[in-house]
PDB file of C-alpha atoms and ligand atoms in Angstrom:
ATOM      1  CA  UNK W   1       0.040   0.063  -0.050  1.00 78.00           C
ATOM      2  CA  UNK W   2       1.434   3.434  -0.932  1.00 86.00           C
ATOM      3  CA  UNK W   3       2.491   5.596   1.958  1.00 92.00           C
ATOM      4  CA  UNK W   4       1.861   9.122   1.542  1.00 95.00           C
ATOM      5  CA  UNK W   5       3.598  11.738   3.884  1.00 97.00           C
ATOM      6  CA  UNK W   6       1.343  14.758   4.885  1.00 97.00           C
ATOM      7  CA  UNK W   7       2.770  17.507   6.713  1.00 98.00           C
ATOM      8  CA  UNK W   8       0.146  18.917   9.264  1.00 98.00           C
ATOM      9  CA  UNK W   9       0.504  21.795  11.535  1.00 98.00           C
ATOM     10  CA  UNK W  10      -1.365  22.826  14.662  1.00 98.00           C
ATOM     11  CA  UNK W  11      -1.986  26.588  15.245  1.00 98.00           C
ATOM     12  CA  UNK W  12      -3.848  28.369  18.072  1.00 98.00           C
ATOM     13  CA  UNK W  13      -3.486  30.346  21.287  1.00 98.00           C
ATOM     14  CA  UNK W  14      -1.403  29.072  24.108  1.00 98.00           C
ATOM     15  CA  UNK W  15      -3.196  26.727  26.415  1.00 98.00           C
ATOM     16  CA  UNK W  16      -6.158  25.691  23.949  1.00 98.00           C
ATOM     17  CA  UNK W  17      -4.851  22.118  24.049  1.00 98.00           C
ATOM     18  CA  UNK W  18      -2.820  21.593  20.833  1.00 98.00           C
ATOM     19  CA  UNK W  19      -0.220  19.408  22.411  1.00 98.00           C
ATOM     20  CA  UNK W  20      -2.829  17.582  24.398  1.00 98.00           C
ATOM     21  CA  UNK W  21      -4.679  16.812  21.021  1.00 98.00           C
ATOM     22  CA  UNK W  22      -1.555  15.441  19.391  1.00 98.00           C
ATOM     23  CA  UNK W  23      -0.502  13.471  22.586  1.00 98.00           C
ATOM     24  CA  UNK W  24      -4.051  11.846  22.595  1.00 98.00           C
ATOM     25  CA  UNK W  25      -3.915  11.158  18.758  1.00 98.00           C
ATOM     26  CA  UNK W  26      -0.377   9.656  18.657  1.00 98.00           C
ATOM     27  CA  UNK W  27      -0.038   8.121  22.177  1.00 97.00           C
ATOM     28  CA  UNK W  28      -3.591   7.948  23.420  1.00 98.00           C
ATOM     29  CA  UNK W  29      -2.594   9.741  26.671  1.00 97.00           C
ATOM     30  CA  UNK W  30      -3.541  12.960  28.422  1.00 98.00           C
ATOM     31  CA  UNK W  31      -1.561  14.976  30.845  1.00 96.00           C
ATOM     32  CA  UNK W  32      -2.991  17.485  33.173  1.00 95.00           C
ATOM     33  CA  UNK W  33       0.116  19.274  33.770  1.00 93.00           C
ATOM     34  CA  UNK W  34       1.560  19.464  30.354  1.00 95.00           C
ATOM     35  CA  UNK W  35       4.235  22.213  29.758  1.00 95.00           C
ATOM     36  CA  UNK W  36       3.641  24.937  27.204  1.00 96.00           C
ATOM     37  CA  UNK W  37       5.463  24.029  23.891  1.00 96.00           C
ATOM     38  CA  UNK W  38       8.634  26.063  23.159  1.00 97.00           C
ATOM     39  CA  UNK W  39       9.163  26.686  19.445  1.00 94.00           C
ATOM     40  CA  UNK W  40       7.351  23.511  18.063  1.00 96.00           C
ATOM     41  CA  UNK W  41       7.406  19.741  18.539  1.00 97.00           C
ATOM     42  CA  UNK W  42       7.223  17.062  15.872  1.00 98.00           C
ATOM     43  CA  UNK W  43       5.385  13.695  16.113  1.00 98.00           C
ATOM     44  CA  UNK W  44       4.212  11.180  13.425  1.00 98.00           C
ATOM     45  CA  UNK W  45       1.313   8.811  13.087  1.00 98.00           C
ATOM     46  CA  UNK W  46       0.300   6.636  10.118  1.00 97.00           C
ATOM     47  CA  UNK W  47      -3.406   5.832   9.425  1.00 96.00           C
ATOM     48  CA  UNK W  48      -5.131   4.015   6.635  1.00 94.00           C
ATOM     49  CA  UNK W  49      -7.165   6.112   4.243  1.00 93.00           C
ATOM     50  CA  UNK W  50      -8.781   4.221   1.315  1.00 89.00           C
ATOM     51  CA  UNK W  51      -6.238   2.556  -0.596  1.00 88.00           C
ATOM     52  CA  UNK W  52      -3.354   4.564   0.828  1.00 93.00           C
ATOM     53  CA  UNK W  53      -1.583   4.968   4.180  1.00 95.00           C
ATOM     54  CA  UNK W  54      -1.410   8.455   5.423  1.00 97.00           C
ATOM     55  CA  UNK W  55       1.764   9.196   7.454  1.00 98.00           C
ATOM     56  CA  UNK W  56       1.054  12.505   9.272  1.00 98.00           C
ATOM     57  CA  UNK W  57       4.076  14.563  10.034  1.00 98.00           C
ATOM     58  CA  UNK W  58       2.660  16.618  12.774  1.00 98.00           C
ATOM     59  CA  UNK W  59       4.037  19.956  13.733  1.00 98.00           C
ATOM     60  CA  UNK W  60       2.636  21.153  17.049  1.00 98.00           C
ATOM     61  CA  UNK W  61       3.532  24.845  17.333  1.00 98.00           C
ATOM     62  CA  UNK W  62       3.879  27.020  20.344  1.00 97.00           C
ATOM     63  CA  UNK W  63       0.795  29.243  20.990  1.00 97.00           C
ATOM     64  CA  UNK W  64       2.698  31.942  23.032  1.00 97.00           C
ATOM     65  CA  UNK W  65       2.774  35.261  21.089  1.00 95.00           C
ATOM     66  CA  UNK W  66       6.573  35.406  21.196  1.00 96.00           C
ATOM     67  CA  UNK W  67       6.770  32.352  18.861  1.00 96.00           C
ATOM     68  CA  UNK W  68       4.275  33.691  16.292  1.00 95.00           C
ATOM     69  CA  UNK W  69       6.922  34.703  13.851  1.00 96.00           C
ATOM     70  CA  UNK W  70       8.159  31.035  13.530  1.00 97.00           C
ATOM     71  CA  UNK W  71       4.616  29.808  12.310  1.00 97.00           C
ATOM     72  CA  UNK W  72       5.307  30.282   8.635  1.00 97.00           C
ATOM     73  CA  UNK W  73       8.007  27.541   8.774  1.00 96.00           C
ATOM     74  CA  UNK W  74       5.442  25.116   9.945  1.00 97.00           C
ATOM     75  CA  UNK W  75       2.436  26.066   7.749  1.00 98.00           C
ATOM     76  CA  UNK W  76       4.323  26.436   4.592  1.00 97.00           C
ATOM     77  CA  UNK W  77       4.168  23.229   2.577  1.00 96.00           C
ATOM     78  CA  UNK W  78       1.640  21.828   4.907  1.00 98.00           C
ATOM     79  CA  UNK W  79      -1.115  19.701   3.426  1.00 97.00           C
ATOM     80  CA  UNK W  80      -3.373  20.634   6.291  1.00 98.00           C
ATOM     81  CA  UNK W  81      -3.619  22.995   9.332  1.00 98.00           C
ATOM     82  CA  UNK W  82      -5.585  22.313  12.407  1.00 98.00           C
ATOM     83  CA  UNK W  83      -6.593  25.526  13.984  1.00 98.00           C
ATOM     84  CA  UNK W  84      -7.458  24.987  17.676  1.00 98.00           C
ATOM     85  CA  UNK W  85      -9.629  27.157  20.013  1.00 98.00           C
ATOM     86  CA  UNK W  86     -10.816  26.494  23.559  1.00 98.00           C
ATOM     87  CA  UNK W  87     -14.600  26.461  23.702  1.00 98.00           C
ATOM     88  CA  UNK W  88     -14.418  27.975  27.330  1.00 98.00           C
ATOM     89  CA  UNK W  89     -12.291  31.072  25.858  1.00 98.00           C
ATOM     90  CA  UNK W  90     -13.771  33.589  23.587  1.00 98.00           C
ATOM     91  CA  UNK W  91     -10.411  35.245  22.993  1.00 98.00           C
ATOM     92  CA  UNK W  92      -9.115  32.019  21.547  1.00 98.00           C
ATOM     93  CA  UNK W  93     -11.768  32.058  18.996  1.00 98.00           C
ATOM     94  CA  UNK W  94     -10.809  35.533  17.994  1.00 98.00           C
ATOM     95  CA  UNK W  95      -7.176  34.357  17.657  1.00 97.00           C
ATOM     96  CA  UNK W  96      -8.499  31.518  15.594  1.00 98.00           C
ATOM     97  CA  UNK W  97      -9.917  34.061  13.082  1.00 98.00           C
ATOM     98  CA  UNK W  98      -6.545  35.894  12.799  1.00 97.00           C
ATOM     99  CA  UNK W  99      -4.888  32.515  12.029  1.00 98.00           C
ATOM    100  CA  UNK W 100      -7.452  31.827   9.291  1.00 98.00           C
ATOM    101  CA  UNK W 101      -6.677  35.321   7.729  1.00 98.00           C
ATOM    102  CA  UNK W 102      -2.930  34.667   7.993  1.00 97.00           C
ATOM    103  CA  UNK W 103      -3.306  31.301   6.290  1.00 98.00           C
ATOM    104  CA  UNK W 104      -5.390  32.775   3.592  1.00 96.00           C
ATOM    105  CA  UNK W 105      -2.798  35.377   2.848  1.00 97.00           C
ATOM    106  CA  UNK W 106       0.395  33.523   3.307  1.00 97.00           C
ATOM    107  CA  UNK W 107      -0.431  29.756   3.575  1.00 97.00           C
ATOM    108  CA  UNK W 108      -0.435  27.220   0.799  1.00 97.00           C
ATOM    109  CA  UNK W 109      -3.293  27.741  -1.638  1.00 95.00           C
ATOM    110  CA  UNK W 110      -4.640  24.158  -1.409  1.00 94.00           C
ATOM    111  CA  UNK W 111      -4.154  23.726   2.278  1.00 97.00           C
ATOM    112  CA  UNK W 112      -7.054  21.794   4.051  1.00 98.00           C
ATOM    113  CA  UNK W 113      -8.217  23.838   7.044  1.00 98.00           C
ATOM    114  CA  UNK W 114      -9.790  22.136  10.168  1.00 98.00           C
ATOM    115  CA  UNK W 115     -11.126  24.146  13.025  1.00 98.00           C
ATOM    116  CA  UNK W 116     -11.218  22.240  16.250  1.00 98.00           C
ATOM    117  CA  UNK W 117     -13.071  23.552  19.319  1.00 98.00           C
ATOM    118  CA  UNK W 118     -11.265  21.713  22.156  1.00 98.00           C
ATOM    119  CA  UNK W 119     -12.145  21.098  25.874  1.00 98.00           C
ATOM    120  CA  UNK W 120     -15.682  20.209  24.990  1.00 98.00           C
ATOM    121  CA  UNK W 121     -15.897  18.233  28.321  1.00 98.00           C
ATOM    122  CA  UNK W 122     -16.053  21.676  30.069  1.00 98.00           C
ATOM    123  CA  UNK W 123     -19.542  22.567  28.259  1.00 97.00           C
ATOM    124  CA  UNK W 124     -20.846  24.114  31.549  1.00 98.00           C
ATOM    125  CA  UNK W 125     -18.383  26.908  31.160  1.00 98.00           C
ATOM    126  CA  UNK W 126     -18.580  27.372  27.446  1.00 98.00           C
ATOM    127  CA  UNK W 127     -18.076  30.856  25.892  1.00 98.00           C
ATOM    128  CA  UNK W 128     -18.220  30.049  22.314  1.00 98.00           C
ATOM    129  CA  UNK W 129     -21.382  28.555  20.926  1.00 98.00           C
ATOM    130  CA  UNK W 130     -21.076  25.560  18.770  1.00 98.00           C
ATOM    131  CA  UNK W 131     -23.438  27.074  16.106  1.00 98.00           C
ATOM    132  CA  UNK W 132     -21.419  30.159  15.741  1.00 98.00           C
ATOM    133  CA  UNK W 133     -18.199  28.244  15.178  1.00 98.00           C
ATOM    134  CA  UNK W 134     -19.631  25.802  12.949  1.00 98.00           C
ATOM    135  CA  UNK W 135     -21.170  28.668  10.742  1.00 98.00           C
ATOM    136  CA  UNK W 136     -17.877  30.342  10.664  1.00 98.00           C
ATOM    137  CA  UNK W 137     -16.132  27.144   9.552  1.00 98.00           C
ATOM    138  CA  UNK W 138     -18.702  26.664   6.847  1.00 98.00           C
ATOM    139  CA  UNK W 139     -18.168  30.283   5.655  1.00 98.00           C
ATOM    140  CA  UNK W 140     -14.471  29.443   4.963  1.00 98.00           C
ATOM    141  CA  UNK W 141     -15.171  25.820   3.679  1.00 97.00           C
ATOM    142  CA  UNK W 142     -13.203  24.460   6.669  1.00 98.00           C
ATOM    143  CA  UNK W 143     -13.663  21.079   8.530  1.00 98.00           C
ATOM    144  CA  UNK W 144     -15.332  21.828  11.847  1.00 98.00           C
ATOM    145  CA  UNK W 145     -15.236  19.505  14.958  1.00 98.00           C
ATOM    146  CA  UNK W 146     -15.436  19.889  18.631  1.00 98.00           C
ATOM    147  CA  UNK W 147     -12.887  17.616  20.534  1.00 98.00           C
ATOM    148  CA  UNK W 148     -11.772  16.703  24.054  1.00 98.00           C
ATOM    149  CA  UNK W 149      -8.299  15.624  24.433  1.00 98.00           C
ATOM    150  CA  UNK W 150      -8.852  14.893  27.913  1.00 98.00           C
ATOM    151  CA  UNK W 151     -11.913  12.465  27.287  1.00 98.00           C
ATOM    152  CA  UNK W 152     -10.618  11.299  24.054  1.00 98.00           C
ATOM    153  CA  UNK W 153     -13.613  12.660  22.065  1.00 98.00           C
ATOM    154  CA  UNK W 154     -13.368  13.266  18.293  1.00 98.00           C
ATOM    155  CA  UNK W 155      -9.466  13.266  18.149  1.00 98.00           C
ATOM    156  CA  UNK W 156      -9.373  10.343  15.745  1.00 98.00           C
ATOM    157  CA  UNK W 157     -12.214  11.682  13.910  1.00 98.00           C
ATOM    158  CA  UNK W 158     -10.525  15.193  13.384  1.00 98.00           C
ATOM    159  CA  UNK W 159      -7.589  13.404  11.609  1.00 98.00           C
ATOM    160  CA  UNK W 160      -9.985  11.016   9.691  1.00 97.00           C
ATOM    161  CA  UNK W 161     -11.833  14.096   8.496  1.00 98.00           C
ATOM    162  CA  UNK W 162      -8.476  15.757   7.179  1.00 98.00           C
ATOM    163  CA  UNK W 163      -7.560  12.507   5.582  1.00 96.00           C
ATOM    164  CA  UNK W 164     -10.917  12.301   3.657  1.00 96.00           C
ATOM    165  CA  UNK W 165     -10.323  15.775   2.327  1.00 95.00           C
ATOM    166  CA  UNK W 166      -6.873  14.962   0.806  1.00 93.00           C
ATOM    167  CA  UNK W 167      -7.797  13.963  -2.791  1.00 86.00           C
ATOM    168  CA  UNK W 168      -6.232  10.440  -3.526  1.00 83.00           C
ATOM    169  CA  UNK W 169      -3.288  10.221  -5.880  1.00 80.00           C
ATOM    170  CA  UNK W 170      -4.302   9.155  -9.311  1.00 74.00           C
ATOM    171  CA  UNK W 171      -1.157   8.300 -11.137  1.00 61.00           C
ATOM    172  CA  UNK W 172      -0.311   4.675 -11.793  1.00 53.00           C
ATOM    173  CA  UNK W 173       2.669   4.957  -9.523  1.00 53.00           C
ATOM    174  CA  UNK W 174       0.279   5.060  -6.532  1.00 47.00           C
ATOM    175  CA  UNK W 175      -0.269   1.456  -7.118  1.00 47.00           C
ATOM    176  CA  UNK W 176       3.304   0.709  -6.168  1.00 47.00           C
ATOM    177  CA  UNK W 177       5.105   0.533  -2.815  1.00 47.00           C
ATOM    178  CA  UNK W 178       6.919   3.851  -3.299  1.00 49.00           C
ATOM    179  CA  UNK W 179       6.638   6.325  -0.609  1.00 47.00           C
ATOM    180  CA  UNK W 180       4.973   9.690  -1.726  1.00 45.00           C
ATOM    181  CA  UNK W 181       5.936  12.931  -0.195  1.00 46.00           C
ATOM    182  CA  UNK W 182       3.266  15.607  -0.280  1.00 47.00           C
ATOM    183  CA  UNK W 183       5.212  17.785   2.430  1.00 46.00           C
ATOM    184  CA  UNK W 184       7.686  20.031   0.872  1.00 43.00           C
ATOM    185  CA  UNK W 185      10.186  19.730   3.733  1.00 47.00           C
ATOM    186  CA  UNK W 186      12.038  16.699   4.674  1.00 43.00           C
ATOM    187  CA  UNK W 187      10.809  15.037   7.830  1.00 46.00           C
ATOM    188  CA  UNK W 188      13.325  15.680  10.659  1.00 51.00           C
ATOM    189  CA  UNK W 189      14.671  13.058  12.827  1.00 43.00           C
ATOM    190  CA  UNK W 190      14.179  15.023  16.212  1.00 42.00           C
ATOM    191  CA  UNK W 191      11.054  14.300  18.000  1.00 47.00           C
ATOM    192  CA  UNK W 192       9.653  15.728  21.284  1.00 50.00           C
ATOM    193  CA  UNK W 193       7.093  13.911  23.124  1.00 48.00           C
ATOM    194  CA  UNK W 194       4.396  15.191  25.323  1.00 57.00           C
TER     195      UNK W 194
HETATM  196  N1  GTP E 201     -10.562  19.927  30.514  1.00 86.06           N
HETATM  197  C1  GTP E 201      -9.684  19.835  29.555  1.00 86.06           C
HETATM  198  N2  GTP E 201      -8.450  20.380  29.549  1.00 86.06           N
HETATM  199  C2  GTP E 201      -7.613  20.205  28.574  1.00 86.06           C
HETATM  200  C3  GTP E 201      -7.997  19.602  27.310  1.00 86.06           C
HETATM  201  N3  GTP E 201      -6.930  19.591  26.497  1.00 86.06           N
HETATM  202  C4  GTP E 201      -5.918  20.207  27.159  1.00 86.06           C
HETATM  203  N4  GTP E 201      -6.330  20.539  28.301  1.00 86.06           N
HETATM  204  C5  GTP E 201      -5.455  21.316  29.496  1.00 86.06           C
HETATM  205  O1  GTP E 201      -5.227  22.612  28.903  1.00 86.06           O
HETATM  206  C6  GTP E 201      -3.844  23.040  29.337  1.00 86.06           C
HETATM  207  C7  GTP E 201      -3.115  23.363  28.063  1.00 86.06           C
HETATM  208  O2  GTP E 201      -2.954  22.353  27.158  1.00 86.06           O
HETATM  209  P1  GTP E 201      -1.696  22.159  26.081  1.00 86.06           P
HETATM  210  O3  GTP E 201      -1.899  20.898  25.230  1.00 86.06           O
HETATM  211  O4  GTP E 201      -0.385  22.393  26.740  1.00 86.06           O
HETATM  212  O5  GTP E 201      -2.101  23.477  25.178  1.00 86.06           O
HETATM  213  P2  GTP E 201      -1.318  24.167  23.909  1.00 86.06           P
HETATM  214  O6  GTP E 201      -2.357  24.658  23.076  1.00 86.06           O
HETATM  215  O7  GTP E 201      -0.412  23.055  23.368  1.00 86.06           O
HETATM  216  O8  GTP E 201      -0.453  25.303  24.656  1.00 86.06           O
HETATM  217  P3  GTP E 201       0.965  25.911  24.172  1.00 86.06           P
HETATM  218  O9  GTP E 201       2.016  24.707  23.979  1.00 86.06           O
HETATM  219  O10 GTP E 201       1.436  26.877  25.130  1.00 86.06           O
HETATM  220  O11 GTP E 201       0.614  26.536  22.776  1.00 86.06           O
HETATM  221  C8  GTP E 201      -3.339  21.696  30.021  1.00 86.06           C
HETATM  222  O12 GTP E 201      -3.524  21.967  31.465  1.00 86.06           O
HETATM  223  C9  GTP E 201      -4.163  20.535  29.576  1.00 86.06           C
HETATM  224  O13 GTP E 201      -4.155  19.551  30.583  1.00 86.06           O
HETATM  225  C10 GTP E 201      -9.243  19.096  27.237  1.00 86.06           C
HETATM  226  O14 GTP E 201      -9.799  18.555  26.138  1.00 86.06           O
HETATM  227  N5  GTP E 201     -10.184  19.329  28.229  1.00 86.06           N
END
């Protein structure tokens, strides 16, 4: 089965749960006292998608403002961007809109955008109505999903939705065992775990 490498970056305010989503997806773990990301961290996970295997090369970026200028390194050449907000923090939804604008202006033209409203286990202190977020996502033709990294809700589904939006390769070579690289940057060897 052909393995296709897909660079994916996670963007969004500090503390919204980007690293926790990646940690849940890759290692099926959740840490209450996870440290803020410095710069970015890198993890991979391979999942089946139709007749292909999608190897996600996941760049989990730091949400702190001082790291903002590094973001283009991670979204350039990405097949998909997951923009995360915290459903209990209205500010984080405003930040998400800024990320959408930046991606539109400077990101790859064909990038798949997914919006993830994380911490949906904290619905009793919700500040961002799901309807509003969903309508916003529809208005920019983005994937929308609410997740809980803590309770393992919709994290696999988020990446499945991304896989489904990536058009399958059509050339005859896709039938072979060759590895196809969609990401325009080589996969680094260094990894940082949650
Ligand atoms: N209740 C709840 N807490 C969560 C969830 N996801 C993450 N958290 C908590 O939110 C805090 C921040 O999580 P991180 O994963 O470090 O957030 P981040 O977006 O990667 O933050 P930066 O690395 O600073 O950009 C941690 O205390 C997590 O335990 C969730 O789904 N539910």
